[in-house]
């Protein structure tokens, strides 16, 4: 089913797992950063604090998606 000895598969799998872990850690670590506010109550200072974790989460989500797509495409071509 999966070619575990394929170097490309291993790199993509580890890349996907690492980026998913980064996404999860940043998401749960920053969950209580801004407190329980309504969206309209956020100030400019709140957004300046939150922009870095949001950026890291966006990049990690894109990386996870790209690695998953590469794995799926290679598995389809391999069959």
C-alpha positions as CSV (number, residue, x, y, z in Angstrom):
1,X,0.0,0.0,0.0
2,X,2.5,2.6,1.1
3,X,6.1,2.5,0.0
4,X,7.8,3.2,3.3
5,X,11.3,3.0,1.8
6,X,10.7,5.7,-0.8
7,X,12.7,8.8,0.2
8,X,10.1,11.2,-1.2
9,X,7.3,9.6,0.8
10,X,9.4,9.7,4.0
11,X,10.2,13.4,3.6
12,X,6.6,14.3,2.8
13,X,5.3,12.2,5.7
14,X,7.7,13.7,8.2
15,X,7.1,17.2,6.8
16,X,3.3,16.8,7.1
17,X,3.6,15.4,10.7
18,X,5.9,18.2,11.8
19,X,3.8,21.0,10.3
20,X,0.7,19.5,11.8
21,X,2.3,19.4,15.3
22,X,3.4,23.0,14.9
23,X,-0.1,24.0,13.9
24,X,-1.6,22.2,16.9
25,X,0.9,23.6,19.4
26,X,0.5,27.1,18.2
27,X,-3.3,26.8,18.1
28,X,-3.6,25.5,21.7
29,X,-0.8,27.6,23.1
30,X,-2.4,30.8,21.9
31,X,-5.9,29.8,22.7
32,X,-6.0,31.8,25.9
33,X,-3.7,34.6,24.7
34,X,-6.4,37.2,24.0
35,X,-8.9,36.0,26.5
36,X,-12.6,35.6,26.0
37,X,-13.6,38.6,24.0
38,X,-16.2,39.2,21.3
39,X,-14.7,39.8,17.9
40,X,-15.8,43.5,17.9
41,X,-13.9,44.1,21.2
42,X,-10.4,43.4,19.8
43,X,-8.2,46.4,19.7
44,X,-5.3,47.2,17.5
45,X,-2.9,46.1,20.3
46,X,-4.7,42.7,20.4
47,X,-4.3,42.3,16.7
48,X,-0.6,43.2,16.8
49,X,-0.1,40.5,19.4
50,X,-2.2,37.9,17.5
51,X,-0.7,38.4,14.1
52,X,2.4,36.3,14.7
53,X,0.6,33.1,15.9
54,X,-2.0,33.6,13.1
55,X,0.8,33.8,10.5
56,X,2.5,30.7,11.9
57,X,-0.8,28.8,11.9
58,X,-1.6,29.8,8.3
59,X,1.9,28.8,7.0
60,X,1.7,25.4,9.0
61,X,-1.8,24.7,7.6
62,X,-0.6,25.4,4.0
63,X,2.5,23.2,4.5
64,X,0.4,20.4,5.9
65,X,-2.0,20.6,3.0
66,X,0.9,20.7,0.4
67,X,2.6,17.7,1.9
68,X,-0.6,15.7,2.1
69,X,-1.4,16.5,-1.6
70,X,2.1,15.4,-2.6
71,X,1.6,12.1,-0.7
72,X,-1.8,11.5,-2.3
73,X,-0.6,12.3,-5.8
74,X,2.4,10.0,-5.5
75,X,0.2,7.2,-4.2
76,X,-2.2,7.6,-7.1
77,X,0.7,7.6,-9.6
78,X,2.4,4.7,-7.9
79,X,-0.6,2.4,-8.4
